[in-house]
Rosetta silent file (secondary structure, phi, psi, omega in degrees, C-alpha in Angstrom):
SEQUENCE: MELYQIDHFIAVSRHKHFTKAALEQRISQPALSRSIKKLEEELGVPLFIRKTKSIRLTKYGEQFLIKAKQARLALDEGVQQIRESVNPNAGEISVSFLHTLGSRLMPQLIAEFKKKYPNVAFRLYQAANEHLQHMVETGEADICLSSPPLPNEHLEWTVLDTEQLYLVLPADHPLADRKEVAIRSIAHEDFVCFKPGYGLRYVFDQMCRGLSISPKLAFEGEEVSTILGLVSAGLGVAILPKTAEHVHSPVAFCRVSDYRSERTIGLAVLKDHYLSPAARNFKEFVIEYYRRNERSDQP
SCORE:     score description
SCORE:     0.000 S_00000001
   1 L     0.000  134.955  175.739  -14.469    0.493   39.618 S_00000001
   2 L  -104.237  156.322  173.748  -16.068   -2.993   39.477 S_00000001
   3 H   -64.572  -36.479  179.612  -18.673   -4.072   37.202 S_00000001
   4 H   -66.895  -17.268  172.311  -20.991   -4.893   40.158 S_00000001
   5 H   -78.097  -33.886  173.870  -20.766   -1.199   41.175 S_00000001
   6 H   -59.479  -43.116  177.494  -21.989   -0.324   37.741 S_00000001
   7 H   -63.527  -61.597 -171.607  -25.030   -2.730   38.118 S_00000001
   8 H   -54.104  -35.689  178.525  -25.719   -1.429   41.541 S_00000001
   9 H   -71.232  -41.714  173.880  -25.571    2.200   40.356 S_00000001
  10 H   -72.530  -21.655 -177.642  -27.983    1.524   37.498 S_00000001
  11 H   -83.077  -45.251  166.672  -30.410   -0.379   39.635 S_00000001
  12 H   -50.337  -53.038  169.489  -30.528    2.613   42.164 S_00000001
  13 H   -48.061  -41.526 -160.223  -31.271    4.996   39.285 S_00000001
  14 H   -84.445  -45.762  179.520  -33.915    2.876   38.035 S_00000001
  15 H   -85.579  -20.566  179.201  -35.975    2.265   41.326 S_00000001
  16 L    51.756   48.741 -165.959  -34.840    5.585   42.940 S_00000001
  17 L  -163.093  123.520  179.943  -35.024    3.523   46.079 S_00000001
  18 H   -74.552  -31.223 -164.108  -31.927    1.699   48.027 S_00000001
  19 H   -87.793  -39.689  175.723  -33.954   -1.029   49.524 S_00000001
  20 H   -67.548  -33.444 -173.041  -35.723   -1.971   46.277 S_00000001
  21 H   -69.248  -51.155 -170.049  -32.676   -1.679   44.371 S_00000001
  22 H   -67.528  -25.973  178.827  -30.719   -3.999   46.859 S_00000001
  23 H   -74.915  -17.942  168.406  -33.597   -6.659   46.632 S_00000001
  24 H   -65.578  -55.465  178.407  -32.977   -6.575   42.785 S_00000001
  25 H   -87.637    1.298  161.956  -29.397   -7.236   43.179 S_00000001
  26 L    83.154   19.762 -173.367  -29.801   -9.769   45.876 S_00000001
  27 L  -129.699 -178.866  177.439  -27.662   -8.080   48.324 S_00000001
  28 L   -86.316  147.129  173.644  -28.218   -6.102   51.699 S_00000001
  29 H   -44.186  -50.890  170.671  -29.184   -2.581   51.772 S_00000001
  30 H   -52.456  -42.810 -178.604  -26.140   -1.657   53.758 S_00000001
  31 H   -78.534  -26.663  168.990  -23.855   -3.268   51.394 S_00000001
  32 H   -76.727  -24.743  167.422  -25.348   -1.545   48.331 S_00000001
  33 H   -63.939  -43.478  176.323  -25.213    1.833   50.117 S_00000001
  34 H   -63.826  -51.780  179.960  -21.315    1.077   50.654 S_00000001
  35 H   -68.122  -21.914  168.184  -20.877    0.224   47.065 S_00000001
  36 H   -55.999  -70.493  173.755  -22.633    3.368   45.936 S_00000001
  37 H   -39.379  -43.858 -178.210  -20.529    5.289   48.240 S_00000001
  38 H   -83.480  -16.936  163.549  -17.262    3.822   47.197 S_00000001
  39 H   -62.260  -37.008 -166.090  -18.330    4.500   43.426 S_00000001
  40 H   -83.091  -29.107 -175.602  -19.020    8.284   44.144 S_00000001
  41 H   -79.790  -24.103  176.039  -15.583    8.307   46.113 S_00000001
  42 H   -68.862  -41.605 -177.855  -13.696    6.790   43.247 S_00000001
  43 H   -69.597  -40.983  178.095  -15.473    9.346   40.797 S_00000001
  44 L    86.328   20.721  169.206  -14.850   12.144   43.204 S_00000001
  45 L  -140.385  158.265  179.356  -18.535   13.446   42.785 S_00000001
  46 L   -83.171  146.390 -167.485  -21.985   12.687   44.367 S_00000001
  47 L  -106.153  -27.768  178.292  -24.012   10.609   42.155 S_00000001
  48 E  -127.914  142.409  170.697  -27.372   10.998   44.266 S_00000001
  49 E   -96.196  132.409 -167.373  -29.076   13.626   46.337 S_00000001
  50 E  -109.236  102.969  174.238  -30.218   11.672   49.231 S_00000001
  51 L  -110.447  172.775 -178.105  -33.463   12.746   51.119 S_00000001
  52 L   -67.256  -38.448 -168.262  -35.435   10.952   53.992 S_00000001
  53 L  -118.964    0.762 -176.911  -38.169    9.505   51.833 S_00000001
  54 L  -158.785  154.518  172.534  -36.604    9.710   48.109 S_00000001
  55 E  -133.002  151.364  176.918  -33.318   10.002   46.347 S_00000001
  56 E  -133.418  156.852  176.356  -32.555   11.563   42.804 S_00000001
  57 E   -71.172  153.983  174.453  -29.712   11.864   40.495 S_00000001
  58 L   -75.266  170.946  162.538  -27.138   14.587   40.632 S_00000001
  59 H   -69.395  -31.131  173.730  -26.302   16.162   37.251 S_00000001
  60 H   -66.862  -29.137 -179.941  -23.116   14.117   37.583 S_00000001
  61 H   -70.587  -32.685  170.803  -25.259   11.014   38.206 S_00000001
  62 H   -67.548  -44.934  174.870  -27.069   11.749   34.847 S_00000001
  63 H   -61.128  -47.368 -163.043  -24.151   12.116   32.940 S_00000001
  64 H   -80.341  -31.466  173.412  -22.645    8.961   34.238 S_00000001
  65 H   -68.931  -23.982  167.816  -25.933    6.831   33.744 S_00000001
  66 H   -64.413  -49.915  179.054  -26.001    7.496   30.086 S_00000001
  67 H   -68.525  -34.914 -177.279  -22.524    5.961   29.909 S_00000001
  68 H   -68.432  -48.962 -177.560  -22.971    3.335   32.491 S_00000001
  69 H   -60.011  -48.653  171.835  -26.052    2.113   30.436 S_00000001
  70 H   -44.864  -43.548 -174.438  -24.048    2.269   27.172 S_00000001
  71 H   -80.268  -35.539  179.021  -21.163    0.338   28.636 S_00000001
  72 H   -53.686  -60.128  174.395  -23.643   -2.289   30.292 S_00000001
  73 H   -43.109  -59.573  178.350  -25.259   -2.761   26.890 S_00000001
  74 H   -49.719  -42.199  175.915  -22.011   -3.175   24.937 S_00000001
  75 H   -66.001  -35.118 -179.939  -20.807   -5.572   27.408 S_00000001
  76 H   -70.833  -35.242 -160.460  -24.091   -7.821   27.314 S_00000001
  77 H   -82.135  -29.094  169.141  -24.054   -7.616   23.632 S_00000001
  78 H   -67.796  -34.312  176.332  -20.442   -8.856   23.754 S_00000001
  79 H   -69.624  -40.046  172.897  -21.118  -11.767   25.963 S_00000001
  80 H   -65.395  -33.614 -178.716  -23.946  -12.659   23.663 S_00000001
  81 H   -74.928  -41.283  174.447  -21.803  -12.686   20.567 S_00000001
  82 H   -60.644  -39.348  164.948  -19.268  -14.732   22.343 S_00000001
  83 H   -51.502  -51.959  177.955  -21.977  -17.177   23.126 S_00000001
  84 H   -66.938  -31.426  179.587  -23.237  -17.263   19.672 S_00000001
  85 H   -76.875  -24.299  173.107  -19.752  -17.771   18.334 S_00000001
  86 L   -96.070    3.408  165.237  -18.890  -20.822   20.460 S_00000001
  87 L   -72.980  120.084 -178.875  -22.198  -22.198   19.324 S_00000001
  88 L   -76.337  -14.096  177.233  -21.511  -24.843   16.675 S_00000001
  89 L   -96.393   15.441 -173.581  -25.038  -24.302   15.162 S_00000001
  90 L  -153.499 -167.241  176.166  -24.618  -20.544   15.057 S_00000001
  91 L    94.472 -161.504  171.875  -21.718  -17.937   14.848 S_00000001
  92 E  -144.405  144.213 -174.167  -19.639  -16.934   11.994 S_00000001
  93 E  -116.854  117.170  179.774  -16.886  -18.427    9.990 S_00000001
  94 E  -103.530  134.446 -175.043  -14.403  -16.293    8.129 S_00000001
  95 E  -142.660  129.080 -176.099  -12.633  -18.141    5.273 S_00000001
  96 E  -104.492  141.644 -172.909  -10.047  -16.779    2.836 S_00000001
  97 E  -152.652  155.521 -178.798   -9.791  -18.897   -0.498 S_00000001
  98 L   -66.038  148.768  158.984   -8.206  -19.046   -3.992 S_00000001
  99 H   -44.604  -41.160 -170.026   -9.967  -17.391   -6.877 S_00000001
 100 H   -87.673    4.402  172.534   -9.940  -20.678   -8.663 S_00000001
 101 H  -102.952   -8.988 -167.969  -12.034  -22.236   -5.897 S_00000001
 102 L   -72.428  -39.596 -177.539  -14.725  -19.650   -5.898 S_00000001
 103 L   -72.029  -13.921 -175.300  -16.745  -20.389   -8.798 S_00000001
 104 L  -141.473  -52.011  177.346  -17.822  -23.779   -8.041 S_00000001
 105 H   -62.389  -52.133  175.325  -16.201  -25.460   -5.042 S_00000001
 106 H   -63.350  -52.601  179.909  -16.652  -22.958   -2.283 S_00000001
 107 H   -55.869  -26.157  168.730  -20.259  -22.539   -2.871 S_00000001
 108 H   -62.462  -44.324 -173.675  -20.665  -26.080   -3.091 S_00000001
 109 H   -66.598  -52.205 -166.868  -18.818  -26.708    0.328 S_00000001
 110 H   -69.112  -37.504  174.023  -20.881  -24.009    1.938 S_00000001
 111 H   -49.284  -49.686 -165.683  -24.115  -25.179    0.584 S_00000001
 112 H   -76.577  -41.949 -174.733  -23.663  -28.589    1.708 S_00000001
 113 H   -64.488  -35.956 -170.994  -22.251  -27.505    5.221 S_00000001
 114 H   -74.167  -12.866  170.890  -25.416  -25.102    5.740 S_00000001
 115 H   -59.621  -39.227  176.362  -27.889  -28.234    5.453 S_00000001
 116 H   -90.543  -26.971 -179.138  -26.565  -29.366    8.619 S_00000001
 117 L  -123.732   61.946 -174.295  -25.630  -26.027   10.341 S_00000001
 118 L   -62.056  -14.558  177.621  -28.201  -23.475    8.681 S_00000001
 119 L   -97.126    1.855  168.299  -27.712  -20.753   11.072 S_00000001
 120 L   -69.760  126.060  174.793  -24.052  -20.568   10.539 S_00000001
 121 E  -102.645  162.707 -175.420  -22.959  -17.376    8.704 S_00000001
 122 E  -131.200  128.675  162.155  -19.844  -16.953    6.520 S_00000001
 123 E   -97.278  121.530 -161.488  -17.559  -14.187    5.743 S_00000001
 124 E  -126.783  148.728 -167.724  -15.470  -14.919    2.700 S_00000001
 125 E  -139.718  135.953  167.516  -12.413  -13.420    1.386 S_00000001
 126 E  -129.420  150.682 -170.151  -10.216  -13.814   -2.027 S_00000001
 127 L  -171.636 -179.494  161.346   -7.026  -12.660   -2.633 S_00000001
 128 L   -63.484  129.656 -175.951   -3.589  -13.492   -3.691 S_00000001
 129 H   -30.550  -44.984 -179.888   -2.005  -16.698   -1.866 S_00000001
 130 H   -72.327  -34.268  176.023    0.345  -14.828    0.358 S_00000001
 131 H   -68.312  -45.223 -174.167   -2.482  -12.380    1.405 S_00000001
 132 H   -67.434  -36.746  177.220   -4.949  -15.293    2.183 S_00000001
 133 H   -71.927  -30.503 -175.688   -2.297  -17.105    4.540 S_00000001
 134 H   -76.938  -33.916  171.495   -1.568  -13.787    6.111 S_00000001
 135 H   -52.536  -33.313  173.489   -5.145  -13.308    6.874 S_00000001
 136 H   -75.038  -38.011 -177.390   -4.992  -16.518    9.051 S_00000001
 137 H   -71.345  -23.584 -178.642   -1.919  -15.323   10.586 S_00000001
 138 L  -101.633    9.049 -178.841   -3.534  -12.062   11.887 S_00000001
 139 L    74.841    5.210  176.190   -6.688  -13.701   12.908 S_00000001
 140 L   -71.475  -37.631 -178.448   -8.836  -11.998   10.163 S_00000001
 141 L  -126.087  138.108  173.649   -9.777  -15.327    8.625 S_00000001
 142 L   -76.671  -28.929  178.212  -10.268  -18.596   10.624 S_00000001
 143 E  -140.673  150.814 -179.170   -9.438  -20.820    7.775 S_00000001
 144 E  -122.508  141.285 -178.694   -7.576  -20.699    4.523 S_00000001
 145 E  -134.407  108.704 -176.556   -7.934  -22.817    1.444 S_00000001
 146 E  -148.648  172.979  176.098   -5.025  -22.098   -0.728 S_00000001
 147 L  -141.618  140.564   -6.482   -2.255  -23.375   -2.998 S_00000001
 148 L   -78.162  163.875  165.344    0.559  -24.341   -2.618 S_00000001
 149 L   -79.766   85.660 -173.261    0.805  -24.618    1.296 S_00000001
 150 L   -66.560  143.688 -178.074    3.795  -22.764    1.687 S_00000001
 151 L   -50.106  130.182  174.368    5.956  -23.413    4.903 S_00000001
 152 L  -150.925  120.410 -165.458    4.942  -21.126    7.837 S_00000001
 153 L   -69.438  -32.962 -176.927    6.022  -21.714   11.515 S_00000001
 154 L   -80.518  -15.235  178.623    2.482  -19.908   12.515 S_00000001
 155 E  -120.345  149.943  168.541    0.161  -22.257   10.367 S_00000001
 156 E   -92.100  113.840 -177.722   -0.994  -25.680   10.510 S_00000001
 157 E  -111.958  143.501 -177.709   -1.617  -27.209    7.169 S_00000001
 158 E  -123.032  106.638 -178.663   -3.662  -30.095    6.069 S_00000001
 159 E   -61.089  124.898 -177.421   -3.226  -31.344    2.470 S_00000001
 160 E  -106.583  -28.525 -168.814   -6.605  -31.753    0.680 S_00000001
 161 E  -167.179  152.037  166.875   -5.888  -32.433   -2.925 S_00000001
 162 E  -123.603  129.645 -171.029   -3.317  -32.550   -5.660 S_00000001
 163 E  -116.758  134.761 -172.036   -4.719  -31.034   -8.913 S_00000001
 164 E   -77.201  139.517  168.145   -3.638  -31.500  -12.317 S_00000001
 165 L   -98.643  152.804 -170.987   -2.459  -28.354  -14.211 S_00000001
 166 E  -133.373  157.452  159.429   -2.602  -28.039  -18.095 S_00000001
 167 E   -77.028  111.211 -173.699   -0.955  -26.102  -20.904 S_00000001
 168 E   -94.525  132.259 -177.547   -3.834  -23.825  -22.030 S_00000001
 169 E  -133.991  143.018  174.307   -3.568  -22.935  -25.818 S_00000001
 170 E   -51.278  127.802  169.088   -5.626  -20.827  -28.170 S_00000001
 171 L   -23.185  -42.444 -168.329   -8.192  -22.998  -30.040 S_00000001
 172 L  -101.343   12.068  177.451   -6.559  -22.187  -33.360 S_00000001
 173 L   -63.274  141.937 -174.679   -2.958  -22.933  -32.035 S_00000001
 174 L   -50.078  -35.987 -175.436   -0.748  -25.347  -34.155 S_00000001
 175 L  -105.044   13.620  176.220   -0.642  -27.763  -31.233 S_00000001
 176 L   -51.539  -29.894 -173.220   -4.174  -27.393  -29.976 S_00000001
 177 L   -93.853   14.370  177.599   -5.063  -30.817  -31.083 S_00000001
 178 L   -89.284  138.395  177.328   -2.277  -32.437  -29.061 S_00000001
 179 L   -78.574  -35.489 -176.127   -3.200  -34.353  -26.015 S_00000001
 180 E  -119.322  138.450  173.727    0.396  -33.897  -24.686 S_00000001
 181 E  -142.467  132.307  178.749    2.750  -30.851  -25.276 S_00000001
 182 L   -89.328  135.012  176.238    6.212  -30.189  -23.898 S_00000001
 183 H   -54.891  -38.486 -175.803    6.814  -26.932  -22.391 S_00000001
 184 H   -71.484  -14.935 -177.880   10.341  -26.476  -23.544 S_00000001
 185 H   -86.264   -8.657  177.791    9.168  -26.854  -27.266 S_00000001
 186 L  -118.881    8.303 -169.681    6.930  -23.768  -26.726 S_00000001
 187 L   -63.547  -24.677  178.486    9.193  -21.743  -24.252 S_00000001
 188 L   -76.871    1.343 -174.225    9.807  -19.159  -26.942 S_00000001
 189 L   -98.499  152.104  176.156    6.241  -18.213  -27.067 S_00000001
 190 L   -63.977  136.535  176.194    4.568  -15.534  -25.049 S_00000001
 191 E  -105.578  165.409 -176.052    2.982  -16.591  -21.758 S_00000001
 192 E  -136.614  110.889  174.900   -0.092  -15.226  -19.738 S_00000001
 193 E  -131.209 -175.231  173.908    0.265  -15.854  -15.885 S_00000001
 194 E   -86.643  169.546  175.982   -0.829  -14.455  -12.543 S_00000001
 195 L   -71.885  159.050  162.978    1.006  -11.764  -10.696 S_00000001
 196 L   -48.936  134.214 -168.135    3.472  -12.431   -8.118 S_00000001
 197 L   105.280  -24.473  178.521    1.920  -13.653   -4.884 S_00000001
 198 L   -95.290  140.447 -179.663   -0.730  -15.964   -6.314 S_00000001
 199 H   -65.604  -23.307  164.486   -0.118  -19.475   -5.830 S_00000001
 200 H   -74.294  -22.200  178.406   -0.323  -20.515   -9.652 S_00000001
 201 H   -71.854  -46.155  179.944    2.564  -17.801  -10.293 S_00000001
 202 H   -55.567  -36.050 -179.194    4.443  -19.690   -7.676 S_00000001
 203 H   -73.124  -50.162  173.734    3.897  -22.933   -9.336 S_00000001
 204 H   -41.442  -54.463  178.884    4.591  -21.328  -12.788 S_00000001
 205 H   -62.808  -51.627  172.360    7.899  -19.969  -11.561 S_00000001
 206 H   -48.379  -47.396  177.183    8.845  -23.362  -10.138 S_00000001
 207 H   -48.611  -56.672 -172.621    8.018  -25.141  -13.399 S_00000001
 208 H   -59.224  -49.341 -179.982   10.347  -22.550  -15.252 S_00000001
 209 H   -66.510  -38.107  170.360   13.144  -23.144  -12.751 S_00000001
 210 H   -57.976  -35.906 -171.889   12.859  -26.919  -13.044 S_00000001
 211 H   -95.988   -4.326 -177.230   12.899  -26.894  -16.852 S_00000001
 212 L    63.741   36.749  173.904   15.684  -24.105  -16.987 S_00000001
 213 L  -122.439  153.159  174.900   13.469  -21.601  -19.297 S_00000001
 214 L  -132.273   80.019  174.784   12.671  -18.090  -19.142 S_00000001
 215 L   -63.800  160.772  177.578    9.671  -17.533  -21.120 S_00000001
 216 L   -82.949  115.628 -175.975    8.485  -14.090  -22.010 S_00000001
 217 E   -94.861  113.539 -177.471    5.422  -13.011  -19.773 S_00000001
 218 E   -82.496  -39.952  165.188    3.153  -11.022  -22.043 S_00000001
 219 E  -137.572  146.258  171.559    0.528  -10.528  -19.268 S_00000001
 220 E  -124.337  119.117  178.600    0.114  -10.842  -15.712 S_00000001
 221 E  -119.537 -168.096  179.024   -3.249  -11.059  -14.338 S_00000001
 222 L  -120.051   -1.257 -172.825   -5.367  -11.801  -11.236 S_00000001
 223 L  -141.417  139.078 -169.128   -8.246  -13.711  -12.492 S_00000001
 224 H   -64.432  -40.180  171.375   -8.596  -17.031  -14.342 S_00000001
 225 H   -44.502  -39.812  172.812  -11.346  -15.477  -16.437 S_00000001
 226 H   -67.889  -35.951 -166.748   -8.958  -12.861  -17.577 S_00000001
 227 H   -78.572  -63.015 -177.589   -6.012  -15.062  -18.296 S_00000001
 228 H   -45.679  -42.085 -174.119   -8.449  -17.443  -20.321 S_00000001
 229 H   -70.357  -45.790  166.349   -9.719  -14.504  -22.252 S_00000001
 230 H   -51.760  -40.547 -172.291   -6.199  -13.447  -23.153 S_00000001
 231 H   -71.978  -54.733 -168.251   -5.176  -17.016  -24.152 S_00000001
 232 H   -60.033  -41.394  167.015   -8.440  -17.370  -26.362 S_00000001
 233 L   -54.373    1.672 -167.490   -7.375  -13.996  -28.009 S_00000001
 234 L    55.231   31.788 -171.020   -4.233  -15.443  -29.030 S_00000001
 235 L  -104.223    7.979  179.316   -2.109  -13.267  -26.836 S_00000001
 236 L   154.327  173.274  177.120   -0.213  -16.021  -25.144 S_00000001
 237 E  -107.179  159.973 -177.322   -0.283  -19.504  -23.598 S_00000001
 238 E  -152.783  161.138  172.442   -0.841  -20.138  -19.903 S_00000001
 239 E  -103.584  112.595 -169.954   -0.676  -22.943  -17.172 S_00000001
 240 E  -145.455  157.512  165.660   -4.013  -23.496  -15.464 S_00000001
 241 L   -74.345  164.110  161.970   -6.285  -25.909  -13.719 S_00000001
 242 L   -82.904  123.741  177.081   -9.514  -26.762  -15.385 S_00000001
 243 L  -123.402 -177.300 -174.917  -12.291  -24.652  -13.917 S_00000001
 244 H   -69.563  -33.447 -178.810  -15.923  -23.658  -14.758 S_00000001
 245 H   -57.454  -33.484  169.604  -14.672  -20.662  -16.544 S_00000001
 246 H   -52.274  -22.668 -169.767  -13.071  -22.773  -19.371 S_00000001
 247 H   -74.906  -17.705 -178.133  -16.152  -24.109  -20.654 S_00000001
 248 H  -107.330   -0.861  177.499  -17.167  -21.087  -22.385 S_00000001
 249 L   -97.286  134.982  178.400  -13.525  -20.146  -23.709 S_00000001
 250 L   -74.101   81.722  177.132  -12.269  -21.282  -27.159 S_00000001
 251 E  -139.354  167.827  170.917   -9.159  -22.616  -25.767 S_00000001
 252 E  -119.590  131.382 -175.341   -7.502  -26.158  -25.590 S_00000001
 253 E   -94.204  122.548 -176.449   -6.168  -27.954  -22.522 S_00000001
 254 E  -119.729  133.410  173.163   -3.033  -30.131  -23.071 S_00000001
 255 E   -61.951  150.099  172.563   -1.194  -32.343  -20.596 S_00000001
 256 E   -76.133  107.254 -175.718    2.392  -31.236  -19.862 S_00000001
 257 L   -93.253   -3.599  178.910    4.742  -34.106  -20.918 S_00000001
 258 L  -118.339   22.701 -169.524    7.988  -32.774  -19.678 S_00000001
 259 L  -168.133  141.569  170.588    7.108  -31.581  -16.202 S_00000001
 260 L   -84.768   89.567 -168.234    4.866  -32.870  -13.473 S_00000001
 261 L   -93.666  102.269  177.170    2.533  -30.060  -13.654 S_00000001
 262 E  -156.541  177.578 -172.723    0.082  -29.987  -10.636 S_00000001
 263 E  -135.233  144.950  169.681   -0.729  -27.969   -7.570 S_00000001
 264 E  -105.019  128.001  174.616   -1.263  -28.935   -4.114 S_00000001
 265 E  -115.402  132.674 -162.586   -4.166  -27.667   -2.350 S_00000001
 266 E  -141.259  158.915 -174.386   -4.166  -27.356    1.501 S_00000001
 267 E  -117.753  125.359 -167.124   -6.265  -25.948    4.248 S_00000001
 268 E  -121.809  136.449  169.237   -4.584  -23.767    6.793 S_00000001
 269 E  -125.997  170.861  178.910   -5.497  -22.745   10.404 S_00000001
 270 E   -83.333  125.500  178.449   -3.412  -20.794   13.047 S_00000001
 271 L   -46.729  136.981  159.188   -1.172  -23.081   15.015 S_00000001
 272 L    57.101   47.331 -179.559   -2.021  -23.695   18.720 S_00000001
 273 L  -127.270  146.766  178.656   -4.985  -21.138   18.420 S_00000001
 274 L   -64.171  141.967  174.175   -8.566  -21.216   19.515 S_00000001
 275 L  -121.755  124.379  169.177  -11.026  -22.262   16.749 S_00000001
 276 L   -54.133  155.272 -175.933  -14.626  -21.800   17.268 S_00000001
 277 H   -56.744  -49.917  176.354  -16.827  -24.855   17.369 S_00000001
 278 H   -55.302  -34.417 -168.227  -18.502  -23.789   14.025 S_00000001
 279 H   -86.118  -33.808  171.609  -15.158  -23.116   12.423 S_00000001
 280 H   -56.632  -43.729 -176.322  -13.835  -26.522   13.809 S_00000001
 281 H   -69.781  -43.724  177.113  -16.772  -28.315   12.218 S_00000001
 282 H   -64.308  -30.614  170.595  -16.381  -26.734    9.041 S_00000001
 283 H   -67.454  -37.848  178.817  -12.608  -27.469    8.874 S_00000001
 284 H   -73.978  -23.249 -170.443  -13.435  -31.289    9.524 S_00000001
 285 H   -84.443  -48.141  170.192  -16.354  -31.080    7.027 S_00000001
 286 H   -43.495  -55.973  177.328  -13.915  -29.768    4.466 S_00000001
 287 H   -59.265  -49.051  174.113  -11.341  -32.501    5.052 S_00000001
 288 H   -64.413  -26.733 -173.442  -13.806  -35.123    4.744 S_00000001
 289 H   -78.217  -28.902  175.900  -15.477  -33.735    1.823 S_00000001
 290 H   -81.704  -27.173 -173.933  -12.075  -34.067   -0.094 S_00000001
 291 H   -77.328  -35.526  173.838  -11.300  -37.562    1.321 S_00000001
 292 H   -58.752  -52.781  179.115  -14.910  -38.608    0.279 S_00000001
 293 H   -64.117  -31.846 -163.007  -14.366  -37.271   -3.228 S_00000001
 294 H   -80.009  -30.239  174.664  -10.755  -38.740   -3.511 S_00000001
 295 H   -75.399  -28.814  174.688  -12.422  -42.262   -2.688 S_00000001
 296 H   -71.570  -21.731 -170.465  -15.178  -41.795   -5.234 S_00000001
 297 H   -86.523  -16.768 -176.265  -12.765  -40.934   -7.892 S_00000001
 298 L   -88.221  146.232 -168.127  -10.814  -44.347   -7.420 S_00000001
 299 L   -60.804    0.000    0.000  -11.773  -47.346   -9.611 S_00000001
């Protein structure tokens, strides 16, 4: 069964006349008749009752017409969606990104991008680092903004930035007024960190291995705001970047003196995979945004 046969059948059903349907389909009347006859043979039932001056659908034709119209409509909608998705000024971009980028950076990126491409829609996902990258692998997300950019043979990474991480202490901690603190000096204290699978947990575990320490993990969370709340309540200390959430938390941020405490933020897309024009534009926009900010930070 071919698509043109479906179109021919719908046209004849609409006009109830082979000659008129043939004119609409821009083929000869005999060719249209052969197309319908072949379709009937494939289905094994007559679709039309043919009389000298008129034709009408059989009960099988009426049943098939409903599905034929539905199929043609679905196909037309699919074609339209594809055309919109490859339009750089329209379509939808799906982005998976870190929780710590959600409060300020991602809204800013999207707002700036939509000034140039107002008709582009976004589908956004937040989760643990491993899941964010898996979404790109499976095609559920076009782009991933995550940290650290873990080695993956299926992903193509672009490093965007290196961000300072700080030791976060309760405001009334004895070391809260220090600009720098050695992690080894407080390794005996309770720590609050992210659950396994999150990027900051990966960085924290790397730091512990590098310093040969095994601090007690009092709490494991999924949100920066929760971890900040636990630290501010005096329930432990943490390793975090400075984010918008910390402004309202009674905590102190100290540089780490005995370890290079930082994280690398990267952008990932699926390697050797089609990326829509809108998604490609957003990828290039994000990369240029970070480069522009990096230059503006330089003296």
